[in-house]
Structure formats: structure tokens, C-alpha cells
mmCIF file of C-alpha atoms in Angstrom:
data_model
loop_
_atom_site.group_PDB
_atom_site.id
_atom_site.type_symbol
_atom_site.label_atom_id
_atom_site.label_comp_id
_atom_site.label_asym_id
_atom_site.label_seq_id
_atom_site.Cartn_x
_atom_site.Cartn_y
_atom_site.Cartn_z
ATOM 1 C CA MET L 8 -18.107 20.524 -9.308
ATOM 2 C CA MET L 9 -15.957 17.455 -8.740
ATOM 3 C CA THR L 10 -12.428 17.788 -10.075
ATOM 4 C CA LYS L 11 -9.274 15.723 -10.142
ATOM 5 C CA GLU L 12 -7.950 17.854 -7.265
ATOM 6 C CA THR L 13 -10.987 17.323 -5.014
ATOM 7 C CA LEU L 14 -10.769 13.566 -5.569
ATOM 8 C CA ILE L 15 -7.076 13.425 -4.703
ATOM 9 C CA LYS L 16 -7.676 15.408 -1.500
ATOM 10 C CA SER L 17 -10.561 13.177 -0.389
ATOM 11 C CA MET L 18 -10.174 9.965 1.615
ATOM 12 C CA CYS L 19 -11.418 6.448 1.037
ATOM 13 C CA ASN L 20 -14.241 5.581 3.443
ATOM 14 C CA SER L 21 -15.168 2.086 2.257
ATOM 15 C CA VAL L 22 -13.622 -0.861 0.417
ATOM 16 C CA GLU L 23 -15.436 -3.801 -1.184
ATOM 17 C CA ILE L 24 -13.438 -6.773 -2.481
ATOM 18 C CA LYS L 25 -14.672 -9.820 -4.402
ATOM 19 C CA ASN L 26 -12.818 -12.934 -5.593
ATOM 20 C CA PHE L 27 -9.364 -11.568 -4.721
ATOM 21 C CA LYS L 28 -6.885 -13.994 -3.180
ATOM 22 C CA THR L 29 -8.189 -15.157 0.210
ATOM 23 C CA PHE L 30 -11.419 -13.119 -0.074
ATOM 24 C CA ASN L 31 -14.521 -14.413 -1.773
ATOM 25 C CA THR L 32 -16.128 -11.193 -0.563
ATOM 26 C CA LEU L 33 -15.252 -8.564 2.027
ATOM 27 C CA LYS L 34 -16.754 -5.134 2.684
ATOM 28 C CA VAL L 35 -15.210 -2.636 5.097
ATOM 29 C CA ASN L 36 -17.022 0.601 5.962
ATOM 30 C CA ASN L 37 -16.271 3.510 8.302
ATOM 31 C CA LEU L 38 -12.660 3.906 7.267
ATOM 32 C CA ASN L 39 -10.694 6.765 8.764
ATOM 33 C CA GLN L 40 -7.482 8.737 8.360
ATOM 34 C CA ILE L 41 -5.533 6.156 10.380
ATOM 35 C CA ASN L 42 -6.748 2.571 9.963
ATOM 36 C CA ILE L 43 -5.201 -0.228 12.008
ATOM 37 C CA ILE L 44 -5.918 -3.743 10.714
ATOM 38 C CA TYR L 45 -5.529 -6.633 13.134
ATOM 39 C CA GLY L 46 -6.612 -10.265 13.419
ATOM 40 C CA LYS L 47 -5.289 -13.803 13.371
ATOM 41 C CA ASN L 48 -2.666 -15.098 10.981
ATOM 42 C CA ASN L 49 -3.963 -15.824 7.479
ATOM 43 C CA ALA L 50 -7.031 -13.646 8.052
ATOM 44 C CA GLY L 51 -6.268 -11.591 4.951
ATOM 45 C CA LYS L 52 -4.665 -8.488 6.463
ATOM 46 C CA THR L 53 -1.909 -8.219 3.860
ATOM 47 C CA ALA L 54 -4.289 -9.121 1.018
ATOM 48 C CA PHE L 55 -6.501 -6.225 2.135
ATOM 49 C CA LEU L 56 -3.573 -3.815 1.692
ATOM 50 C CA GLU L 57 -2.713 -5.356 -1.673
ATOM 51 C CA ALA L 58 -6.263 -4.860 -2.947
ATOM 52 C CA ILE L 59 -6.159 -1.157 -2.085
ATOM 53 C CA TYR L 60 -2.735 -0.838 -3.711
ATOM 54 C CA ILE L 61 -3.940 -2.374 -6.970
ATOM 55 C CA ALA L 62 -7.047 -0.166 -6.998
ATOM 56 C CA LEU L 63 -4.844 2.943 -6.779
ATOM 57 C CA SER L 64 -2.463 1.823 -9.523
ATOM 58 C CA ASN L 65 -4.229 3.006 -12.660
ATOM 59 C CA THR L 66 -1.054 4.652 -13.978
ATOM 60 C CA ASN L 67 1.118 1.682 -12.956
ATOM 61 C CA PRO L 68 -0.813 -1.490 -13.833
ATOM 62 C CA THR L 69 2.190 -3.762 -13.290
ATOM 63 C CA ASN L 70 1.901 -2.964 -9.573
ATOM 64 C CA ILE L 71 -0.343 -6.021 -9.564
ATOM 65 C CA LEU L 72 2.880 -8.069 -9.467
ATOM 66 C CA THR L 73 3.256 -7.015 -5.834
ATOM 67 C CA ALA L 74 0.287 -9.198 -4.914
ATOM 68 C CA LEU L 75 2.080 -12.296 -6.256
ATOM 69 C CA ARG L 76 4.679 -11.813 -3.472
ATOM 70 C CA SER L 77 7.493 -13.050 -5.750
ATOM 71 C CA PHE L 78 5.907 -16.516 -6.039
ATOM 72 C CA PRO L 79 6.671 -17.017 -9.758
ATOM 73 C CA LEU L 80 10.149 -15.614 -9.275
ATOM 74 C CA ALA L 81 11.011 -18.075 -6.551
ATOM 75 C CA PHE L 82 9.485 -21.224 -7.975
ATOM 76 C CA SER L 83 9.785 -21.140 -11.748
ATOM 77 C CA GLN L 84 12.012 -20.043 -14.572
ATOM 78 C CA THR L 85 9.132 -18.501 -16.504
ATOM 79 C CA THR L 86 5.932 -16.744 -15.559
ATOM 80 C CA LYS L 87 3.186 -19.305 -15.999
ATOM 81 C CA GLU L 88 -0.587 -19.080 -16.144
ATOM 82 C CA ASP L 89 -1.008 -20.880 -12.811
ATOM 83 C CA SER L 90 1.076 -18.199 -11.087
ATOM 84 C CA LEU L 91 -1.397 -15.521 -12.181
ATOM 85 C CA ASN L 92 -4.260 -17.710 -10.987
ATOM 86 C CA LEU L 93 -3.026 -17.138 -7.415
ATOM 87 C CA LEU L 94 -4.656 -13.709 -7.585
ATOM 88 C CA PHE L 95 -8.127 -15.260 -7.794
ATOM 89 C CA ASN L 96 -10.002 -16.671 -4.805
ATOM 90 C CA ASN L 97 -9.671 -20.471 -4.782
ATOM 91 C CA PHE L 98 -7.945 -20.084 -8.187
ATOM 92 C CA GLU L 99 -11.374 -19.454 -9.758
ATOM 93 C CA TYR L 100 -10.047 -17.316 -12.583
ATOM 94 C CA GLU L 101 -13.278 -17.799 -14.559
ATOM 95 C CA LYS L 102 -14.750 -15.166 -12.226
ATOM 96 C CA GLN L 103 -13.585 -11.566 -12.240
ATOM 97 C CA ILE L 104 -11.852 -9.839 -9.373
ATOM 98 C CA SER L 105 -13.676 -6.719 -8.232
ATOM 99 C CA ILE L 106 -12.264 -3.992 -5.951
ATOM 100 C CA ASN L 107 -14.404 -0.918 -5.248
ATOM 101 C CA LEU L 108 -13.188 2.118 -3.316
ATOM 102 C CA LYS L 109 -15.672 4.789 -2.250
ATOM 103 C CA PHE L 110 -14.396 8.203 -1.218
ATOM 104 C CA ASN L 111 -15.869 10.640 1.261
ATOM 105 C CA ASN L 112 -16.969 12.916 -1.571
ATOM 106 C CA ASN L 113 -19.016 9.986 -2.959
ATOM 107 C CA ALA L 114 -16.690 9.335 -5.886
ATOM 108 C CA LEU L 115 -16.488 5.604 -6.676
ATOM 109 C CA LEU L 116 -13.439 3.876 -8.135
ATOM 110 C CA LYS L 117 -14.191 0.436 -9.595
ATOM 111 C CA THR L 118 -11.411 -1.992 -10.491
ATOM 112 C CA ILE L 119 -11.925 -5.301 -12.255
ATOM 113 C CA ILE L 120 -9.321 -7.933 -13.138
ATOM 114 C CA GLU L 121 -10.046 -10.769 -15.551
ATOM 115 C CA LYS L 122 -8.440 -13.343 -17.782
ATOM 116 C CA PRO L 123 -9.002 -11.691 -21.180
ATOM 117 C CA PHE L 124 -8.950 -14.887 -23.244
ATOM 118 C CA LEU L 125 -12.107 -16.004 -21.374
ATOM 119 C CA LYS L 126 -14.072 -12.830 -22.056
ATOM 120 C CA LYS L 127 -15.521 -12.183 -25.491
ATOM 121 C CA ASP L 128 -16.771 -8.712 -24.537
ATOM 122 C CA ILE L 129 -13.330 -7.266 -23.825
ATOM 123 C CA ILE L 130 -12.271 -5.106 -26.736
ATOM 124 C CA ILE L 131 -8.785 -3.649 -26.836
ATOM 125 C CA GLU L 132 -8.115 -1.140 -29.613
ATOM 126 C CA ALA L 133 -4.590 -2.252 -30.302
ATOM 127 C CA ASP L 134 -3.919 -4.572 -33.224
ATOM 128 C CA GLU L 135 -0.624 -5.778 -31.808
ATOM 129 C CA LEU L 136 -2.433 -7.197 -28.768
ATOM 130 C CA LYS L 137 -4.717 -9.512 -30.691
ATOM 131 C CA THR L 138 -2.123 -12.261 -30.839
ATOM 132 C CA ARG L 139 -0.913 -11.600 -27.305
ATOM 133 C CA ILE L 140 -4.142 -12.184 -25.378
ATOM 134 C CA ASN L 141 -3.679 -15.682 -23.985
ATOM 135 C CA PRO L 142 -4.009 -17.600 -20.703
ATOM 136 C CA ASN L 143 -0.845 -15.850 -19.558
ATOM 137 C CA SER L 144 -2.418 -12.379 -19.703
ATOM 138 C CA LEU L 145 -4.443 -10.197 -17.357
ATOM 139 C CA TYR L 146 -7.032 -7.559 -18.195
ATOM 140 C CA ILE L 147 -7.503 -4.672 -15.762
ATOM 141 C CA LYS L 148 -10.080 -1.907 -15.943
ATOM 142 C CA TRP L 149 -10.362 1.117 -13.669
ATOM 143 C CA GLU L 150 -13.582 3.133 -13.827
ATOM 144 C CA LEU L 151 -13.955 6.370 -11.896
ATOM 145 C CA ASP L 152 -17.506 7.557 -11.333
ATOM 146 C CA PHE L 153 -17.809 11.210 -10.332
ATOM 147 C CA LEU L 154 -21.264 11.026 -8.735
ATOM 148 C CA LYS L 155 -22.613 9.305 -11.854
ATOM 149 C CA ASN L 156 -21.409 12.254 -13.896
ATOM 150 C CA ASN L 157 -19.463 11.287 -16.999
ATOM 151 C CA PRO L 158 -17.569 8.229 -15.696
ATOM 152 C CA LYS L 159 -13.987 7.882 -16.901
ATOM 153 C CA PHE L 160 -12.129 4.629 -17.421
ATOM 154 C CA VAL L 161 -8.860 3.122 -18.524
ATOM 155 C CA GLU L 162 -8.141 -0.457 -19.606
ATOM 156 C CA SER L 163 -4.900 -2.361 -19.660
ATOM 157 C CA ILE L 164 -3.684 -5.715 -20.875
ATOM 158 C CA ILE L 165 -0.670 -7.153 -19.078
ATOM 159 C CA ASN L 166 0.948 -9.973 -20.989
ATOM 160 C CA PHE L 167 3.605 -12.235 -19.495
ATOM 161 C CA PRO L 168 5.600 -13.958 -22.239
ATOM 162 C CA ASN L 169 7.098 -17.361 -21.566
ATOM 163 C CA SER L 170 10.630 -16.044 -21.478
ATOM 164 C CA PRO L 171 13.422 -16.697 -18.978
ATOM 165 C CA ILE L 172 13.446 -14.525 -15.908
ATOM 166 C CA LEU L 173 15.786 -11.579 -16.248
ATOM 167 C CA GLU L 174 18.533 -10.952 -13.735
ATOM 168 C CA GLN L 175 18.392 -7.556 -12.037
ATOM 169 C CA THR L 176 21.079 -6.871 -9.405
ATOM 170 C CA GLU L 177 20.774 -9.548 -6.718
ATOM 171 C CA GLN L 178 17.097 -10.295 -7.315
ATOM 172 C CA LYS L 179 15.208 -11.904 -10.159
ATOM 173 C CA SER L 180 12.306 -10.208 -11.842
ATOM 174 C CA ILE L 181 10.189 -10.499 -14.936
ATOM 175 C CA SER L 182 9.632 -7.961 -17.658
ATOM 176 C CA PRO L 183 5.954 -8.026 -18.669
ATOM 177 C CA LEU L 184 4.376 -6.177 -21.558
ATOM 178 C CA SER L 185 1.897 -3.578 -20.344
ATOM 179 C CA THR L 186 -0.226 -1.475 -22.679
ATOM 180 C CA LEU L 187 -2.683 1.231 -21.709
ATOM 181 C CA SER L 188 -4.921 1.066 -24.731
ATOM 182 C CA ILE L 189 -8.222 2.856 -24.185
ATOM 183 C CA GLY L 190 -9.601 5.415 -21.795
ATOM 184 C CA SER L 191 -9.134 8.901 -20.451
ATOM 185 C CA LEU L 192 -8.228 8.203 -16.818
ATOM 186 C CA ASN L 193 -4.658 9.338 -17.312
ATOM 187 C CA PHE L 194 -3.825 10.549 -13.816
ATOM 188 C CA GLU L 195 -3.184 8.899 -10.490
ATOM 189 C CA ILE L 196 -6.266 8.666 -8.284
ATOM 190 C CA LYS L 197 -4.027 9.300 -5.293
ATOM 191 C CA PRO L 198 -0.293 8.936 -4.795
ATOM 192 C CA GLU L 199 0.046 5.424 -3.383
ATOM 193 C CA PHE L 200 2.845 3.914 -1.336
ATOM 194 C CA TYR L 201 3.413 0.386 -0.142
ATOM 195 C CA PHE L 202 5.719 -1.104 2.476
ATOM 196 C CA THR L 203 6.093 -4.796 3.111
ATOM 197 C CA ALA L 204 7.559 -6.361 6.233
ATOM 198 C CA LEU L 205 10.471 -7.734 4.225
ATOM 199 C CA GLY L 206 13.603 -6.068 2.959
ATOM 200 C CA LYS L 207 14.754 -2.484 2.826
ATOM 201 C CA ALA L 208 14.089 0.265 0.342
ATOM 202 C CA MET L 209 16.656 0.810 -2.395
ATOM 203 C CA SER L 210 19.268 3.575 -2.054
ATOM 204 C CA GLU L 211 17.813 5.389 -5.062
ATOM 205 C CA PHE L 212 14.419 5.505 -3.329
ATOM 206 C CA TYR L 213 15.927 7.040 -0.182
ATOM 207 C CA ILE L 214 17.824 9.650 -2.196
ATOM 208 C CA ASN L 215 14.818 10.689 -4.297
ATOM 209 C CA VAL L 216 12.495 11.066 -1.323
ATOM 210 C CA TYR L 217 15.070 12.903 0.775
ATOM 211 C CA GLY L 218 15.900 15.197 -2.164
ATOM 212 C CA ASN L 219 12.232 16.167 -2.426
ATOM 213 C CA ILE L 220 12.143 16.996 1.297
ATOM 214 C CA VAL L 221 15.158 19.290 0.945
ATOM 215 C CA ARG L 222 13.705 21.036 -2.123
ATOM 216 C CA LYS L 223 10.492 21.725 -0.195
ATOM 217 C CA GLY L 224 12.419 23.304 2.663
ATOM 218 C CA LEU L 225 11.367 20.602 5.122
ATOM 219 C CA LYS L 226 14.798 19.225 6.059
ATOM 220 C CA GLU L 227 14.851 20.848 9.492
ATOM 221 C CA SER L 228 11.500 19.387 10.583
ATOM 222 C CA PHE L 229 12.495 15.986 9.177
ATOM 223 C CA ILE L 230 15.740 15.885 11.168
ATOM 224 C CA LYS L 231 13.874 17.048 14.268
ATOM 225 C CA THR L 232 11.532 14.099 13.852
ATOM 226 C CA LEU L 233 14.388 11.613 13.439
ATOM 227 C CA LYS L 234 16.102 13.089 16.492
ATOM 228 C CA SER L 235 13.002 12.380 18.581
ATOM 229 C CA ILE L 236 13.314 8.732 17.544
ATOM 230 C CA ASP L 237 17.091 8.602 18.083
ATOM 231 C CA GLU L 238 18.633 11.519 19.992
ATOM 232 C CA ASN L 239 22.059 10.785 18.480
ATOM 233 C CA VAL L 240 20.966 11.894 14.987
ATOM 234 C CA ASN L 241 22.579 15.240 14.137
ATOM 235 C CA ASP L 242 22.123 15.535 10.393
ATOM 236 C CA VAL L 243 21.142 13.774 7.177
ATOM 237 C CA ASP L 244 22.870 14.212 3.836
ATOM 238 C CA ILE L 245 23.708 12.437 0.601
ATOM 239 C CA ILE L 246 27.176 10.896 0.855
ATOM 240 C CA GLN L 247 29.292 8.553 -1.265
ATOM 241 C CA ILE L 248 30.639 5.183 -0.206
ATOM 242 C CA ALA L 249 33.084 3.618 -2.677
ATOM 243 C CA GLY L 250 31.827 6.071 -5.273
ATOM 244 C CA VAL L 251 28.178 5.095 -4.804
ATOM 245 C CA PRO L 252 25.746 7.786 -3.539
ATOM 246 C CA CYS L 253 23.612 6.927 -0.534
ATOM 247 C CA ILE L 254 21.836 8.573 2.383
ATOM 248 C CA GLY L 255 24.157 9.241 5.315
ATOM 249 C CA ILE L 256 23.036 9.741 8.904
ATOM 250 C CA ARG L 257 25.425 11.855 10.995
ATOM 251 C CA MET L 258 25.939 10.476 14.489
ATOM 252 C CA GLY L 259 28.550 12.498 16.328
ATOM 253 C CA ASN L 260 31.223 13.557 13.833
ATOM 254 C CA ASN L 261 30.700 10.755 11.295
ATOM 255 C CA TYR L 262 28.120 9.957 8.616
ATOM 256 C CA PHE L 263 26.888 6.371 8.464
ATOM 257 C CA PRO L 264 25.070 4.839 5.448
ATOM 258 C CA ILE L 265 21.409 4.364 6.306
ATOM 259 C CA ASP L 266 21.608 0.667 5.424
ATOM 260 C CA THR L 267 23.927 0.193 8.411
ATOM 261 C CA MET L 268 21.457 1.777 10.824
ATOM 262 C CA GLY L 269 19.225 -1.250 11.357
ATOM 263 C CA GLU L 270 15.824 -2.275 10.033
ATOM 264 C CA GLY L 271 13.799 -0.268 12.535
ATOM 265 C CA PHE L 272 15.525 3.049 11.855
ATOM 266 C CA SER L 273 15.380 2.496 8.082
ATOM 267 C CA LYS L 274 11.673 1.746 8.305
ATOM 268 C CA ILE L 275 10.912 4.847 10.386
ATOM 269 C CA PHE L 276 13.064 6.970 8.047
ATOM 270 C CA SER L 277 11.142 5.712 5.006
ATOM 271 C CA ILE L 278 7.678 6.157 6.512
ATOM 272 C CA ILE L 279 8.262 9.643 7.893
ATOM 273 C CA ALA L 280 10.129 10.781 4.756
ATOM 274 C CA ILE L 281 7.354 9.691 2.441
ATOM 275 C CA MET L 282 4.645 11.296 4.563
ATOM 276 C CA ILE L 283 6.541 14.606 4.465
ATOM 277 C CA ASP L 284 7.370 14.315 0.773
ATOM 278 C CA LYS L 285 3.969 13.220 -0.540
ATOM 279 C CA GLN L 286 0.658 14.875 0.182
ATOM 280 C CA ASN L 287 -2.890 13.566 -0.207
ATOM 281 C CA GLY L 288 -1.644 10.007 -0.594
ATOM 282 C CA VAL L 289 -2.326 6.582 0.889
ATOM 283 C CA LEU L 290 0.332 4.888 2.990
ATOM 284 C CA LEU L 291 0.090 1.082 3.262
ATOM 285 C CA ILE L 292 2.320 -0.565 5.896
ATOM 286 C CA ASP L 293 2.405 -4.304 6.499
ATOM 287 C CA GLU L 294 3.371 -5.368 10.050
ATOM 288 C CA ILE L 295 4.024 -1.809 11.142
ATOM 289 C CA GLU L 296 5.586 -2.779 14.473
ATOM 290 C CA ASN L 297 8.421 -4.872 13.015
ATOM 291 C CA GLY L 298 11.874 -3.596 13.940
ATOM 292 C CA ILE L 299 10.655 -0.567 15.910
ATOM 293 C CA TYR L 300 12.058 -0.517 19.451
ATOM 294 C CA TRP L 301 9.353 -0.321 22.105
ATOM 295 C CA LYS L 302 10.787 2.806 23.742
ATOM 296 C CA VAL L 303 10.349 4.896 20.563
ATOM 297 C CA GLN L 304 6.909 3.578 19.602
ATOM 298 C CA GLY L 305 5.165 6.394 21.478
ATOM 299 C CA SER L 306 7.096 9.101 19.592
ATOM 300 C CA PHE L 307 6.524 7.206 16.358
ATOM 301 C CA TRP L 308 2.735 7.310 16.831
ATOM 302 C CA LYS L 309 2.836 11.028 17.670
ATOM 303 C CA TYR L 310 4.569 11.795 14.395
ATOM 304 C CA LEU L 311 2.375 9.440 12.393
ATOM 305 C CA GLU L 312 -0.657 11.366 13.634
ATOM 306 C CA MET L 313 0.953 14.774 13.141
ATOM 307 C CA PHE L 314 2.111 14.160 9.581
ATOM 308 C CA ALA L 315 -1.056 12.312 8.573
ATOM 309 C CA LYS L 316 -3.089 15.389 9.491
ATOM 310 C CA LYS L 317 -0.589 17.958 8.219
ATOM 311 C CA PHE L 318 -0.074 16.356 4.810
ATOM 312 C CA ASN L 319 -3.506 14.711 4.401
ATOM 313 C CA VAL L 320 -2.123 11.159 4.235
ATOM 314 C CA GLN L 321 -4.466 8.218 4.840
ATOM 315 C CA ILE L 322 -2.779 5.297 6.610
ATOM 316 C CA PHE L 323 -3.608 1.577 6.500
ATOM 317 C CA ALA L 324 -1.353 -0.511 8.742
ATOM 318 C CA THR L 325 -1.488 -4.144 9.831
ATOM 319 C CA THR L 326 -0.243 -5.335 13.210
ATOM 320 C CA HIS L 327 -0.114 -8.346 15.530
ATOM 321 C CA SER L 328 1.123 -6.340 18.486
ATOM 322 C CA TYR L 329 -1.132 -5.419 21.378
ATOM 323 C CA GLU L 330 1.702 -3.393 22.895
ATOM 324 C CA PHE L 331 2.086 -1.347 19.718
ATOM 325 C CA LEU L 332 -1.632 -0.492 19.783
ATOM 326 C CA LYS L 333 -1.450 0.400 23.466
ATOM 327 C CA ASN L 334 1.255 2.880 22.570
ATOM 328 C CA ALA L 335 -1.143 4.302 19.983
ATOM 329 C CA ILE L 336 -3.911 5.016 22.479
ATOM 330 C CA ASN L 337 -1.405 6.548 24.885
ATOM 331 C CA ASN L 338 0.051 8.918 22.287
ATOM 332 C CA ILE L 339 -2.558 9.758 19.648
ATOM 333 C CA SER L 340 -4.200 13.013 20.690
ATOM 334 C CA GLU L 341 -7.273 12.830 18.445
ATOM 335 C CA PRO L 342 -8.998 9.409 18.665
ATOM 336 C CA LYS L 343 -11.705 10.358 16.155
ATOM 337 C CA ILE L 344 -9.265 10.027 13.231
ATOM 338 C CA VAL L 345 -8.497 6.360 14.053
ATOM 339 C CA SER L 346 -10.376 3.175 13.124
ATOM 340 C CA GLY L 347 -9.538 -0.370 14.175
ATOM 341 C CA ILE L 348 -10.421 -3.093 11.667
ATOM 342 C CA LYS L 349 -10.532 -6.718 12.789
ATOM 343 C CA ILE L 350 -10.813 -9.096 9.846
ATOM 344 C CA LYS L 351 -12.360 -12.450 10.760
ATOM 345 C CA ARG L 352 -12.563 -15.628 8.746
ATOM 346 C CA LYS L 353 -15.884 -17.459 9.082
ATOM 347 C CA LYS L 354 -15.603 -20.759 7.275
ATOM 348 C CA GLU L 355 -15.560 -19.706 3.612
ATOM 349 C CA SER L 356 -16.413 -16.048 4.184
ATOM 350 C CA PHE L 357 -14.866 -12.999 5.829
ATOM 351 C CA GLU L 358 -16.211 -10.085 7.794
ATOM 352 C CA ALA L 359 -14.691 -6.903 9.168
ATOM 353 C CA ASN L 360 -15.559 -5.466 12.546
ATOM 354 C CA VAL L 361 -14.725 -1.733 12.577
ATOM 355 C CA LEU L 362 -14.359 0.290 15.761
ATOM 356 C CA LYS L 363 -13.912 4.048 15.498
ATOM 357 C CA GLY L 364 -12.074 6.404 17.815
ATOM 358 C CA ASN L 365 -12.915 6.077 21.483
ATOM 359 C CA GLU L 366 -14.617 2.696 20.939
ATOM 360 C CA LEU L 367 -11.285 1.261 19.800
ATOM 361 C CA PHE L 368 -9.331 2.946 22.577
ATOM 362 C CA GLU L 369 -11.732 1.716 25.259
ATOM 363 C CA MET L 370 -11.492 -1.812 23.877
ATOM 364 C CA LEU L 371 -7.692 -1.706 24.075
ATOM 365 C CA GLU L 372 -7.754 -0.342 27.591
ATOM 366 C CA ASP L 373 -9.799 -3.417 28.536
ATOM 367 C CA ASN L 374 -6.927 -5.617 27.258
ATOM 368 C CA TYR L 375 -8.867 -6.908 24.276
ATOM 369 C CA GLU L 376 -7.010 -9.575 22.313
ATOM 370 C CA VAL L 377 -5.781 -8.336 18.922
ATOM 371 C CA ARG L 378 -3.582 -11.229 17.854
#
């Protein structure tokens, strides 16, 4: 019998995307525990990660804002309809976005995104929403099919009022209305995580993740991992700087705030910490090689493989770096858990060429171009 637990522990083995951002349609099969996405610039590598992220966000529908990449925040004082249209391929918002994830236990998660004011068949059982459904709204539906056995679904309306952008710390953000109104899919499909190539995680994020590691008794193995990346690391703890708590890395006799350690170390800290802290999740990393010194890339791959297997984490990572992939084939001990995905643009369409395990490694050994 299929249960919530068996779904969470399973892995996604195929993704089908329609009418989302750069993709009119894209289908990727033969996914694996570690999936490395490569290809030319503007081939849709980041959009592929964003589609997966949205599909796993049934308990956090406003995660869809991630796919806008701060566009409305940078270029307008209010969130406008045309900003939301950027989510649709060629701005064709009359058509629905469709993202389907199939898992290796044959469960199917279907996600659709539409402009609700265009659809007469969308019914939301919430009286207060009737006056809020307008061109500045999005409708999202997740449907989980357990082998065609009693499908479950949840629907959400996200409404963006024409109000000034709110100031939050040093960045600007919007405060949308989100209402989960019908459905019984009230749990996360899988814990999902997302890293972009820009910026650092917030101090609160570091503290929460590290606190979970300590509570689970995994601090020693975590520090051992960090020490393999930088031999000068002696300890990790929560410290205070000017009365503000933050993660401190002890180098020698002194603790240094993690934000002073450099982008590469912060990135490795975040990735390894989350893989230890969260189990059965999906880790999405855009431009994985950025900031990671070439001499530690081999150790980094070893620990990515080890923790992916130990904690049942499925990884999707984009890269432009041939050298980074060469370090993968020289340090990953079990090629069968790796797939390489090259996304190609062919005029108005896209296709994905997937190589599994030794096929990918042999290709890289022949100096195949990945950029």
C-alpha cells in the first residue's frame, strides 16, 4: 500500500514541463540520485530547477516567486500582471503551465498554474476570494496520484495586490495573499531546498540548520567533513557579534563569523549542513561550481555522494565547468547513481539528452564539451 512515507522516500525519475518560462515543452527521463545539468547559456538549466522547486512546493505556494528572480522587485514599485506573465512561455498566459513529476514507485505529481480570471471552471470555495481573482492573480493546483488510487489534490490562489513594495532589511519584497482553499494534500511531497548562484544564506538559516545537526548528534561528522574541505577548521558553534547570534567557525584559537569565510566556504557549509539535517529531500543547486576552490572539489564530490546515499537526498545541480565534472568522475565511487542531462535548444523546442553512470563518465574522459 502506498503511503505518505513511501512517497517521501522515493525519488523522482522523470520530469515533464509545458509552457513554463523558456520551455514550450521538455521531458526528461532516466533521472538518478545525482543529476548534473549542463548545456549552453540560456538553454533553460535554471528554469528546469525552478520547475522542480515549484512542483514540490504544495505547502508553500508562494515559492513560485523564486521563479520571477526578483524581476518585479527590481523594476517596479508594485507587482503588476505583466510580471507574472514572465512565468509563461512566450508570455502566453492564456495557456496553462504544466509540471509533472513521476517517482520511482509510479506515483505521479501533477502541477498546473493558470490565470484564474481566464478560467471559468476554476472554483474556489472561499467567498472572500471572489473579488480578489483578477489579472494579478495566479491559480495553482497540485494533484498527487497514488497509482490511480484515490488521487489527492490541493488548490491555491495567490493574489498580488497593487500595493507599494514593502521594505524588509536591505532587500525589497512583496507580501502576497495566499490561500489554500480546497483539498486534502496537506503535507510536503518531499522536503525541498533551493540554492541560487547569488547571495548568501541568512544567519537565521545557518543557525536553524546547524542546531538541527547538533540535536541529532551529528556535529562530529559535520565538523569532520568541513575539516576535509579546510584543514584549519577546528570547531563550529553559535556565537554573538555585537549582540547578534551567528554561526562561528573556529580557526586556531578564534571564532570567525561564517559570513567572513568567503562565498565558497559558505556554500559548502550550507549544502553539507542541509544534506545532514534533512533526509529524503531534493537538493537543487544552481551553478554548483561557483566559489569552490579547485583543490577541494574532489573532497566536495566525495561528501556529496556519501551524504546523498546516507540521507536519501536527490541532487539536481547545474554547471558550466568541465573541470568540476572531471573531478566528479575522479571521486564518485558509484557511477550508477549519477546522470548527466544536457538540455539543448532546437529552434522553438527543447530536448534533453540523458547519459547514465559509466556512459557519462566515459564521455567526460573523452573531453566532451559541456559548456
